[in-house]
Coordinates of C-alpha atoms in Angstrom, one line a residue:
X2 CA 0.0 0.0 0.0
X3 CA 1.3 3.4 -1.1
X4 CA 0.2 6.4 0.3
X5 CA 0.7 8.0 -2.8
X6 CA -2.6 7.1 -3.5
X7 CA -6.0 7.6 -1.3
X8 CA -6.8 10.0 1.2
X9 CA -4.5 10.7 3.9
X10 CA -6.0 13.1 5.8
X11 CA -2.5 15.7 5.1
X12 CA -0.1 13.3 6.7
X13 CA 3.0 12.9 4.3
X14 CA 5.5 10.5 5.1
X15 CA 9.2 10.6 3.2
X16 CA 10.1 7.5 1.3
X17 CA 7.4 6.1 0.5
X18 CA 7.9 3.9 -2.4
X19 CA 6.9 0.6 -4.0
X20 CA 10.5 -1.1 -4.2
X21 CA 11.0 -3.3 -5.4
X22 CA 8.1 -4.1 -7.2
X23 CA 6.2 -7.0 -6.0
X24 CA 7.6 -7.0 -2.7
X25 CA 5.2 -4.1 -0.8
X26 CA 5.7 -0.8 0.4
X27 CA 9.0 0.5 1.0
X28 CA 10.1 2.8 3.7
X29 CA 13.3 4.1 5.2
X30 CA 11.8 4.2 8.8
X31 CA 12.9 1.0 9.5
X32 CA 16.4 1.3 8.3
X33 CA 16.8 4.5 10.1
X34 CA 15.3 2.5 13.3
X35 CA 17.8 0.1 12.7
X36 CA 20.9 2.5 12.5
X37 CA 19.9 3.9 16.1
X38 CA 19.8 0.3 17.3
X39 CA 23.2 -0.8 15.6
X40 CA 24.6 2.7 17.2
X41 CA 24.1 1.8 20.5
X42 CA 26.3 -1.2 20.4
X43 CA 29.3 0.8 18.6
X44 CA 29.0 3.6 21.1
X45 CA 28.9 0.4 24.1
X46 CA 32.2 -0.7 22.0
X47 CA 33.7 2.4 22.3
X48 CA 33.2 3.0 25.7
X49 CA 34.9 -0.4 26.5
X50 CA 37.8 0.9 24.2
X51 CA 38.3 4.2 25.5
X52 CA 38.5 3.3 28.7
X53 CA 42.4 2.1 28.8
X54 CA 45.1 4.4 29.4
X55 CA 46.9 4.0 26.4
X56 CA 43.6 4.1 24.0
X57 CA 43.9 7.6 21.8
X58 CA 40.0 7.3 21.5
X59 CA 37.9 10.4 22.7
X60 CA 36.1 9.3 25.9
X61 CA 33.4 11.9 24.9
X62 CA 32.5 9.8 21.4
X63 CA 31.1 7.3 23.4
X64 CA 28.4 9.0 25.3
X65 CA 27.5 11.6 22.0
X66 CA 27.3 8.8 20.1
X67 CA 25.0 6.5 22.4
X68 CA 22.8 9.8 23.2
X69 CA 22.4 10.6 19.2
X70 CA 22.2 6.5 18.6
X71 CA 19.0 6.8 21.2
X72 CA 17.5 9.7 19.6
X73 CA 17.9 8.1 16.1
X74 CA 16.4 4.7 17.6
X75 CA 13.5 6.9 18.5
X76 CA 12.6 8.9 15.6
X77 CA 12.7 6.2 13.4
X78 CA 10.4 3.8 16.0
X79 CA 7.7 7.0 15.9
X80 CA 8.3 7.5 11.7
X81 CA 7.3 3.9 11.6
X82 CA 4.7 3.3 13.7
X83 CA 3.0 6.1 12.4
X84 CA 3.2 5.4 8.7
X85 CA 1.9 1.8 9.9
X86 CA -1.2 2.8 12.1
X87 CA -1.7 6.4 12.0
X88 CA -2.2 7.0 8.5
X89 CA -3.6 4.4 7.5
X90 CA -6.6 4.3 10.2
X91 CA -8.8 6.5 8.3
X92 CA -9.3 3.6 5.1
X93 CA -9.2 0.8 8.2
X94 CA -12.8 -0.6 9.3
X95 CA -13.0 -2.0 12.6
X96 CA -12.0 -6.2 12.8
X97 CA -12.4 -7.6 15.8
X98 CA -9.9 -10.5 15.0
X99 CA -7.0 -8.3 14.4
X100 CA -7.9 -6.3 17.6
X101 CA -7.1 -9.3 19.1
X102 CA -4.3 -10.5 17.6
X103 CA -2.4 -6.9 18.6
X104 CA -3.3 -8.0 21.7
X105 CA -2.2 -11.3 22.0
X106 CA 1.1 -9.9 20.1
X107 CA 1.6 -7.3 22.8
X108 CA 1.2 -9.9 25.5
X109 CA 4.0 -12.5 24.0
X110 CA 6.4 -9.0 23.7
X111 CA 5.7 -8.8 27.5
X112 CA 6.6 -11.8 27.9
X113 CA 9.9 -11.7 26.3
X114 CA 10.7 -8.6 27.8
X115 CA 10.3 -10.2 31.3
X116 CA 12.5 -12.5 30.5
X117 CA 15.1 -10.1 29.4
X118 CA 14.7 -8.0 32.9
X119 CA 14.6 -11.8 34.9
X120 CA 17.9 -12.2 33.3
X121 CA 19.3 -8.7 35.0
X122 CA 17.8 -9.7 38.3
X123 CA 19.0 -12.8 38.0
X124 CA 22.7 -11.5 37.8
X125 CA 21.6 -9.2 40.5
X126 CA 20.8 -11.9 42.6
X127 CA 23.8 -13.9 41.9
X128 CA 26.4 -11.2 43.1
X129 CA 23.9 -10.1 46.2
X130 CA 24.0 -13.7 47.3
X131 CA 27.6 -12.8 47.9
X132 CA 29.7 -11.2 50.8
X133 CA 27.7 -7.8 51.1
X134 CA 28.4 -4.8 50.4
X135 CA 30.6 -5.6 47.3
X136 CA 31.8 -2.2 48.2
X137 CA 31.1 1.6 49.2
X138 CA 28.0 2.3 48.3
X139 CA 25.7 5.6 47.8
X140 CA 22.3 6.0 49.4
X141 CA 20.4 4.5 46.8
X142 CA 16.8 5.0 48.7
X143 CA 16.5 8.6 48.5
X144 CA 13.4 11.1 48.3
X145 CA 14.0 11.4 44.8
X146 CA 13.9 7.8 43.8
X147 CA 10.2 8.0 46.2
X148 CA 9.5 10.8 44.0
X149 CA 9.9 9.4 40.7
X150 CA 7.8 6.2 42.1
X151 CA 5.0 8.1 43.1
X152 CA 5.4 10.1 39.3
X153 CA 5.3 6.5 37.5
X154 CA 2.7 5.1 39.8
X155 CA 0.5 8.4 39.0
X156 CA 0.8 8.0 35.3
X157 CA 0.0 4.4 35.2
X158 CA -3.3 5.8 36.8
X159 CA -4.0 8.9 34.4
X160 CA -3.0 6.3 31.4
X161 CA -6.3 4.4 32.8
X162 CA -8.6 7.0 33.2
X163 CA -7.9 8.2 29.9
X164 CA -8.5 4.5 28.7
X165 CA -11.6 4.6 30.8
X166 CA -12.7 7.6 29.1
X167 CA -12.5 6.7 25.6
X168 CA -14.3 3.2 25.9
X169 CA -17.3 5.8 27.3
X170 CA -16.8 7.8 24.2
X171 CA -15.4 10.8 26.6
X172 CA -12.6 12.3 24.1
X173 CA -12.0 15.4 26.1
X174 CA -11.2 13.3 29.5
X175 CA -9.4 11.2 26.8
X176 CA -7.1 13.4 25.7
X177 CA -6.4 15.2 29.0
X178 CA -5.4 12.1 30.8
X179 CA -3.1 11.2 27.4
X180 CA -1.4 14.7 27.6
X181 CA -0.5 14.1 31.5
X182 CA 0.8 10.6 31.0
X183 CA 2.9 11.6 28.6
X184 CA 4.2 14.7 30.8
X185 CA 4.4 12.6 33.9
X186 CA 6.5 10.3 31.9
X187 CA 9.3 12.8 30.5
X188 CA 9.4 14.0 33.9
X189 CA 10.0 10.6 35.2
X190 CA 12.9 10.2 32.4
X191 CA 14.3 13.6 33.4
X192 CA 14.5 12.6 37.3
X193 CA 16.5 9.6 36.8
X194 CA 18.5 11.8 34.5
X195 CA 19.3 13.6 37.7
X196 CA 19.7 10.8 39.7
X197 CA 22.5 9.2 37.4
X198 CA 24.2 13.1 37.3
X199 CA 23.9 12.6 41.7
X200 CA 25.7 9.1 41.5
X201 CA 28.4 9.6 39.2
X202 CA 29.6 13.3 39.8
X203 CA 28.7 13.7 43.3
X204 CA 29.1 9.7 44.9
X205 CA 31.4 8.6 42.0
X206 CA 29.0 6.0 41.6
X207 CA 29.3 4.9 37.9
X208 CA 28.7 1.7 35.7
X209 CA 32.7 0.9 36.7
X210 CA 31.9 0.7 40.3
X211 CA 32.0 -3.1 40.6
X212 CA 29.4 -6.1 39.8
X213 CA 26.9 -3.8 41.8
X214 CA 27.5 -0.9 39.3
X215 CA 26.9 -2.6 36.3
X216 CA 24.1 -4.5 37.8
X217 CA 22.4 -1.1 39.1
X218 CA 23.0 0.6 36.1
X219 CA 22.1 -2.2 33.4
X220 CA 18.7 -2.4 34.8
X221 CA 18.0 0.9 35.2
X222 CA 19.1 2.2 32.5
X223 CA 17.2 -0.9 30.6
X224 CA 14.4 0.2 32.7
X225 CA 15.2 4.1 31.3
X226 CA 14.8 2.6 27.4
X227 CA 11.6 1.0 27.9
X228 CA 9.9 4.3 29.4
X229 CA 12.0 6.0 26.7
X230 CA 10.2 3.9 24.5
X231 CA 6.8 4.1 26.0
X232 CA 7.3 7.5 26.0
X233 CA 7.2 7.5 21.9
X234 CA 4.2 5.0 22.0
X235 CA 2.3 7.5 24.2
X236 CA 3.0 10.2 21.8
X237 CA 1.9 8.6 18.7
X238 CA -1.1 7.8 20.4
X239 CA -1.7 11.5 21.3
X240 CA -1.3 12.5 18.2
X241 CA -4.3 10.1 16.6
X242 CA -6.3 11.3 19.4
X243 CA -5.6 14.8 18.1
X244 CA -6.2 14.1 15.5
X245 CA -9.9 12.8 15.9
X246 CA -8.8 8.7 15.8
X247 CA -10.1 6.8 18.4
X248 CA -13.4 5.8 19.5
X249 CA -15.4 3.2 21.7
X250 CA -15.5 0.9 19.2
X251 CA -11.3 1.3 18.3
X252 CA -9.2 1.8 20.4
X253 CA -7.1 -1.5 20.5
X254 CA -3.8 0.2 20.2
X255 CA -5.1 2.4 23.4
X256 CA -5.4 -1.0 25.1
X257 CA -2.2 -2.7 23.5
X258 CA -0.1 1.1 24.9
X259 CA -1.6 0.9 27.9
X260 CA -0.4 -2.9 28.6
X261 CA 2.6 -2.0 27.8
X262 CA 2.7 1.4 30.1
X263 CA 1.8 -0.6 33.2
X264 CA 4.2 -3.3 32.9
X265 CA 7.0 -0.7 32.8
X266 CA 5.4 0.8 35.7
X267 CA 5.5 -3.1 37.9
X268 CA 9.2 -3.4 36.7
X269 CA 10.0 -0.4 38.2
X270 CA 8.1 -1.0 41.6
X271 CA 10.3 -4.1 41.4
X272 CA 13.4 -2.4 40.8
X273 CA 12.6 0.0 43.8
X274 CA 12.1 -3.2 46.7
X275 CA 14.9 -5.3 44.9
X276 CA 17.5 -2.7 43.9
X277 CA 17.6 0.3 46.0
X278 CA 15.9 -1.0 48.7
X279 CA 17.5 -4.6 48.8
X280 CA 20.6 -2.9 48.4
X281 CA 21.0 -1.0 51.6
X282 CA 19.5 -4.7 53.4
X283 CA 22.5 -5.3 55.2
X284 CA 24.7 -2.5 53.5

């Protein structure tokens, strides 16, 4: 399907071609998606690299390059997920069966992303089992790690009274609680942006500081992604509500979102007991 051709409804999308022929639409969304994936692992090489004394690498290509890696990942992940859903919902009719295959697809991603997080607590759990502390380490359970909780915890709740409202047909609540989410959860990002700056400048608490370091960091910083990531999902979805989409009868990527939102938020409640708090257990 081309978007060359049908009504759109204004939304433009760049290369947007059928090639090769026969083989569907192509789009550059996913190769740029992919280049912001592949960049993180060089900038994670590079960081390993420069690390040594004698390395003549920049220590400062590592950390541009991951941040511009992330923010390629992400505009490419919005560019595609809107050319697949948003403009195309206006020549979509509503099928039930596909409604709930999107579901059942988003709960078998859950899945396997709790099995990638149950691999970081499992190598948590293997190096707490251990003499403890590994080391010195910073007070991890502070009022701004509350904060953030309760910032998460709050958003999980706006994200379902919005999903309330639009199964009762109530755009305006809709939208409202969308908008908030989706502030609560770039504030959320942007306090454990803070928190990391606290750690490493002022504790000299970094991802070198031991098992426990690379364990802390790992999973929050995985953690970090995924909200990162929600984050994207939550705007595309703002924007089709904007945009008029939406309605008691279709909503499934509303539900699929939402599933997705609230898992993110349990992980981090997880994190919270576990990590910080189980932590400072005998610290």
């Amino acid at each position: 399907m081309s978007t060359d051709h049908g009504d759109d409804h204004g939304h433009h999308l760049p290369a947007v071609e059928d090639w090769p022929r026969g083989l569907g639409e192509a789009s550059w969304w996913p190769f740029i998606t992919a280049l912001g994936a592949g960049g993180l692992y060089i900038a994670a090489g590079l960081y390993i690299v420069s690390g040594g004394d004698e390395s003549t690498i920049n220590p400062l290509f590592a950390p541009l390059l991951g941040a511009a890696s992330v923010g390629t990942f992400l505009f490419g992940l919005y560019g595609w997920l809107y050319h697949a859903f948003v403009s195309t919902f206006w020549s979509r009719g509503s099928n039930e069966t596909s409604a709930k295959a999107l579901r059942w697809g988003m709960v078998s991603f859950l899945g396997s992303e709790l099995a990638t997080f149950g691999a970081g607590f499992g190598y948590y759990f293997f190096i707490r089992a251990g003499t403890w502390p590994p080391g010195e380490l910073p007070h991890l359970l502070g009022s701004l790690v509350l904060i953030n909780t309760a910032i998460l915890v709050a958003s999980s709740l706006t994200l379902h009274w919005a999903h309330v409202a639009i199964r009762n047909n109530n755009r305006r609540k809709f939208i409202l609680g969308l908008l908030v989410t989706l502030l609560l959860g770039v504030v959320f990002i942007g306090g454990q942006i803070y928190e990391y700056y606290e750690f490493i400048i002022h504790s000299n608490f970094t991802f070198e500081s031991g098992f426990f370091g690379s364990a802390f960091y790992g999973l929050t910083g995985l953690h970090g992604l995924h909200v990162s990531l929600g984050g994207v999902l939550l705007a595309i979805v703002t924007i089709r509500a904007l945009a008029g989409q939406y309605s008691a009868d279709r909503h499934v990527s509303v539900t699929t979102v939402s599933m997705y939102w609230h898992f993110v938020d349990v992980v981090w409640i997880f994190l919270v007991v576990i990590l910080y708090a189980g932590a400072e257990v005998g610290a």
